[in-house]
């Protein structure tokens, strides 16, 4: 099975299609990052909405980390002040995830957060009812895939909760490469590496299928070929990686992700999401390849697409790309004492993460602990 709810509009200057997309709606609310305001894309978007004869409101400066607190703070404004009949998220994955969660509680005020959120793979949340307010996502970074995915990850009291329902997948995604060209090199690197991890993990889960494979492979090949140039600011490379990010999002919307993401989510306190994934990926691949013939076969298939042969080759390719892009070890991001204090808890939580169920190998908590240690010392 393969599905995609989101209509995708891509191309230079495609932000202007917002005019057509909002036609017929009365009150549009745009939620934007500070960076999109600073670079003028928020006011450009507001103009396009006005051109359609639609009233427009905006909230800029959403925090970099989506949290339940932010959603609770903004909800009364949506209900009493703006009362939008269409939402637009303009920014990185965090802005899009926050907007998705806002949509849930705006449309279904009777819900309470704890009862619909996945805390780990053993929790059984209540299903989210049908939601009404449409959502347009305009990503400004090239990584998270949130513009097509059916999930929103939110933090509450140090714990990451996951809301998953097809109803929060955006109705439209506008991919205008001018936006990700504003990313600083480090953000381009970290988010681009996340795309590679999405592709490789989605290709190797136990629910991967031919259509998700096609999206995953194209995303992997694009990152491998174009990410180094994109990091250096090449305009064409930025556009290619931007589209690849959404392709990888479509792959994992269907095929899900695996142990690397389970581990990076629990290590989120150490550094940026994409960077953590890039650090962990070769260790997780080695682990999977050692234990599963299926994983070895799938890694080898990816290797051949890139002009290599075996699973081992692919692991080398990943390590070399990390080296070329100066990806550090975990030990360079956090001091040993702090890391060791949290290690057991991280391993236990990663073991309980929902994504472990899709990994080609079911790991034991001790094995996850070992992988964290290897990534810490850069072995
Ligand atoms: Fe990711």
Short mmCIF file of N, CA and C and ligand atoms in Angstrom, two decimals, residues 143-145 190-191 193-195 197-198 201 252 257 261 264-265 273-274 277, ligand 1:
data_model
loop_
_atom_site.label_atom_id
_atom_site.label_comp_id
_atom_site.label_asym_id
_atom_site.label_seq_id
_atom_site.Cartn_x
_atom_site.Cartn_y
_atom_site.Cartn_z
N UNK A 143 14.59 18.92 5.07
CA UNK A 143 14.97 17.77 5.88
C UNK A 143 13.82 16.99 6.48
N UNK A 144 13.02 17.66 7.30
CA UNK A 144 12.09 16.95 8.19
C UNK A 144 11.03 16.15 7.45
N UNK A 145 10.62 16.59 6.28
CA UNK A 145 9.56 15.87 5.57
C UNK A 145 8.18 16.10 6.16
N UNK A 190 23.01 19.66 8.29
CA UNK A 190 22.31 18.80 9.24
C UNK A 190 20.98 18.30 8.69
N UNK A 191 20.21 19.20 8.07
CA UNK A 191 18.91 18.76 7.57
C UNK A 191 19.08 17.87 6.35
N UNK A 193 21.56 15.79 5.79
CA UNK A 193 21.96 14.46 6.25
C UNK A 193 20.75 13.70 6.79
N UNK A 194 19.81 14.42 7.38
CA UNK A 194 18.59 13.79 7.85
C UNK A 194 17.83 13.16 6.67
N UNK A 195 17.87 13.83 5.52
CA UNK A 195 17.21 13.28 4.32
C UNK A 195 17.84 11.94 3.93
N UNK A 197 19.33 9.86 5.92
CA UNK A 197 18.94 8.87 6.92
C UNK A 197 17.48 8.44 6.69
N UNK A 198 16.62 9.40 6.35
CA UNK A 198 15.22 9.04 6.04
C UNK A 198 15.18 8.04 4.88
N UNK A 201 16.83 4.58 6.01
CA UNK A 201 15.99 3.85 6.97
C UNK A 201 14.67 3.40 6.33
N UNK A 252 9.10 7.82 3.97
CA UNK A 252 8.91 7.38 5.36
C UNK A 252 7.48 7.55 5.87
N UNK A 257 10.37 4.63 9.76
CA UNK A 257 11.82 4.76 9.96
C UNK A 257 12.27 3.67 10.93
N UNK A 261 16.52 6.62 14.08
CA UNK A 261 15.64 7.69 14.54
C UNK A 261 15.17 7.46 15.98
N UNK A 264 18.10 8.71 17.93
CA UNK A 264 18.36 10.16 17.86
C UNK A 264 17.28 10.94 18.62
N UNK A 265 16.04 10.44 18.59
CA UNK A 265 14.97 11.13 19.34
C UNK A 265 15.29 11.19 20.83
N UNK A 273 18.76 17.40 15.38
CA UNK A 273 18.21 16.10 14.98
C UNK A 273 18.98 15.44 13.82
N UNK A 274 19.17 16.20 12.74
CA UNK A 274 19.81 15.61 11.57
C UNK A 274 21.25 15.21 11.83
N UNK A 277 21.38 11.99 13.82
CA UNK A 277 21.10 10.85 12.94
C UNK A 277 22.31 10.49 12.11
FE1 LIG B 1 14.60 12.76 10.74
#
